[in-house]
Structures are given as structure tokens and as C-alpha cells.
Amino acid sequence: MTDQHDDLADRVAATRAQLFDTLDAIEDKLNVPKQIGIAASKVKRGIDEKSVPYLAGLAAGVAVVGGIVVAVLRRR
């Protein structure tokens, strides 16, 4: 009887630990400020390692936004 009780208690403890880990992972994914910080760190690291693709993306973004602004101003 004690072996069954110990086995059950061990399984409950393992399941509880797994549940806490899962809840922590979900909380981390839903924590928007933390995710923004992680994304910003990745971008900063990427810029330090390979700046050309990021600069090209920035230039393309500026060109798109500039084109939109020009198109809106011409419609007026």
C-alpha cells in the first residue's frame, strides 16, 4: 500500500511541476513588454553582426512610407 501511495504521490508531484512549467511558459509568451524586449535584443544583436540587411530593410521601409505620404499628399 505504501509503494502505491508513494508512486501516486511522485506522479502527482511530477505532474504539478510540469503544469507549473507550462504555465510559466504561457505567461512568458503572453507578457508583451518582455517579448518586445527580447525582439529588440535580437534586432540589436543582428545589427551588430550583419548591419547591411537591416539597413536595406530600413531603407525599403522609408521608401514605402515616403511613397504613401507622397500619394496621400497628391490626392489632396
PDB file of C-alpha atoms in Angstrom:
ATOM      1  CA  MET A   1       0.000   0.000   0.000  1.00  0.00           C
ATOM      2  CA  THR A   2       2.819   2.392   0.845  1.00  0.00           C
ATOM      3  CA  ASP A   3       4.518   1.746  -2.516  1.00  0.00           C
ATOM      4  CA  GLN A   4       1.326   2.618  -4.373  1.00  0.00           C
ATOM      5  CA  HIS A   5       0.869   5.733  -2.282  1.00  0.00           C
ATOM      6  CA  ASP A   6       4.483   6.811  -2.854  1.00  0.00           C
ATOM      7  CA  ASP A   7       4.173   6.125  -6.596  1.00  0.00           C
ATOM      8  CA  LEU A   8       0.971   8.134  -6.798  1.00  0.00           C
ATOM      9  CA  ALA A   9       2.482  10.980  -4.776  1.00  0.00           C
ATOM     10  CA  ASP A  10       5.533  11.021  -7.071  1.00  0.00           C
ATOM     11  CA  ARG A  11       3.334  11.127 -10.174  1.00  0.00           C
ATOM     12  CA  VAL A  12       1.234  13.939  -8.708  1.00  0.00           C
ATOM     13  CA  ALA A  13       4.374  15.911  -7.847  1.00  0.00           C
ATOM     14  CA  ALA A  14       5.795  15.402 -11.349  1.00  0.00           C
ATOM     15  CA  THR A  15       2.513  16.439 -12.960  1.00  0.00           C
ATOM     16  CA  ARG A  16       2.307  19.510 -10.744  1.00  0.00           C
ATOM     17  CA  ALA A  17       5.865  20.529 -11.685  1.00  0.00           C
ATOM     18  CA  GLN A  18       5.082  20.057 -15.368  1.00  0.00           C
ATOM     19  CA  LEU A  19       1.936  22.164 -15.005  1.00  0.00           C
ATOM     20  CA  PHE A  20       3.889  24.975 -13.327  1.00  0.00           C
ATOM     21  CA  ASP A  21       6.489  24.883 -16.116  1.00  0.00           C
ATOM     22  CA  THR A  22       3.754  25.048 -18.740  1.00  0.00           C
ATOM     23  CA  LEU A  23       2.028  27.959 -17.006  1.00  0.00           C
ATOM     24  CA  ASP A  24       5.338  29.820 -16.730  1.00  0.00           C
ATOM     25  CA  ALA A  25       5.973  29.317 -20.457  1.00  0.00           C
ATOM     26  CA  ILE A  26       2.478  30.588 -21.299  1.00  0.00           C
ATOM     27  CA  GLU A  27       2.959  33.607 -19.046  1.00  0.00           C
ATOM     28  CA  ASP A  28       6.263  34.417 -20.756  1.00  0.00           C
ATOM     29  CA  LYS A  29       4.650  34.216 -24.207  1.00  0.00           C
ATOM     30  CA  LEU A  30       1.765  36.490 -23.183  1.00  0.00           C
ATOM     31  CA  ASN A  31       3.996  39.059 -21.476  1.00  0.00           C
ATOM     32  CA  VAL A  32       4.104  41.651 -24.280  1.00  0.00           C
ATOM     33  CA  PRO A  33       6.716  44.002 -22.760  1.00  0.00           C
ATOM     34  CA  LYS A  34       9.040  41.072 -22.165  1.00  0.00           C
ATOM     35  CA  GLN A  35       8.538  39.794 -25.727  1.00  0.00           C
ATOM     36  CA  ILE A  36       9.230  43.286 -27.130  1.00  0.00           C
ATOM     37  CA  GLY A  37      12.435  43.408 -25.102  1.00  0.00           C
ATOM     38  CA  ILE A  38      13.508  40.011 -26.405  1.00  0.00           C
ATOM     39  CA  ALA A  39      12.750  41.047 -30.001  1.00  0.00           C
ATOM     40  CA  ALA A  40      14.646  44.320 -29.567  1.00  0.00           C
ATOM     41  CA  SER A  41      17.662  42.447 -28.202  1.00  0.00           C
ATOM     42  CA  LYS A  42      17.613  40.102 -31.196  1.00  0.00           C
ATOM     43  CA  VAL A  43      17.457  43.035 -33.610  1.00  0.00           C
ATOM     44  CA  LYS A  44      20.315  44.825 -31.836  1.00  0.00           C
ATOM     45  CA  ARG A  45      22.429  41.665 -31.959  1.00  0.00           C
ATOM     46  CA  GLY A  46      21.557  41.198 -35.640  1.00  0.00           C
ATOM     47  CA  ILE A  47      22.525  44.778 -36.459  1.00  0.00           C
ATOM     48  CA  ASP A  48      25.847  44.341 -34.670  1.00  0.00           C
ATOM     49  CA  GLU A  49      26.591  41.130 -36.569  1.00  0.00           C
ATOM     50  CA  LYS A  50      25.175  41.938 -40.038  1.00  0.00           C
ATOM     51  CA  SER A  51      24.122  45.548 -40.484  1.00  0.00           C
ATOM     52  CA  VAL A  52      23.613  45.529 -44.290  1.00  0.00           C
ATOM     53  CA  PRO A  53      20.296  43.575 -44.352  1.00  0.00           C
ATOM     54  CA  TYR A  54      18.882  45.709 -41.566  1.00  0.00           C
ATOM     55  CA  LEU A  55      19.928  48.920 -43.297  1.00  0.00           C
ATOM     56  CA  ALA A  56      18.414  47.675 -46.562  1.00  0.00           C
ATOM     57  CA  GLY A  57      15.163  46.862 -44.754  1.00  0.00           C
ATOM     58  CA  LEU A  58      15.171  50.272 -43.116  1.00  0.00           C
ATOM     59  CA  ALA A  59      15.722  51.969 -46.466  1.00  0.00           C
ATOM     60  CA  ALA A  60      12.902  49.966 -48.041  1.00  0.00           C
ATOM     61  CA  GLY A  61      10.585  50.876 -45.161  1.00  0.00           C
ATOM     62  CA  VAL A  62      11.432  54.545 -45.508  1.00  0.00           C
ATOM     63  CA  ALA A  63      10.800  54.371 -49.255  1.00  0.00           C
ATOM     64  CA  VAL A  64       7.403  52.717 -48.746  1.00  0.00           C
ATOM     65  CA  VAL A  65       6.311  55.205 -46.103  1.00  0.00           C
ATOM     66  CA  GLY A  66       7.596  58.087 -48.235  1.00  0.00           C
ATOM     67  CA  GLY A  67       5.671  56.779 -51.227  1.00  0.00           C
ATOM     68  CA  ILE A  68       2.494  56.551 -49.185  1.00  0.00           C
ATOM     69  CA  VAL A  69       2.940  60.106 -47.901  1.00  0.00           C
ATOM     70  CA  VAL A  70       3.525  61.425 -51.426  1.00  0.00           C
ATOM     71  CA  ALA A  71       0.462  59.550 -52.748  1.00  0.00           C
ATOM     72  CA  VAL A  72      -1.737  60.931 -49.969  1.00  0.00           C
ATOM     73  CA  LEU A  73      -0.489  64.481 -50.496  1.00  0.00           C
ATOM     74  CA  ARG A  74      -1.099  64.277 -54.258  1.00  0.00           C
ATOM     75  CA  ARG A  75      -4.726  63.231 -53.716  1.00  0.00           C
ATOM     76  CA  ARG A  76      -5.487  66.428 -51.855  1.00  0.00           C
TER      77      ARG A  76
END
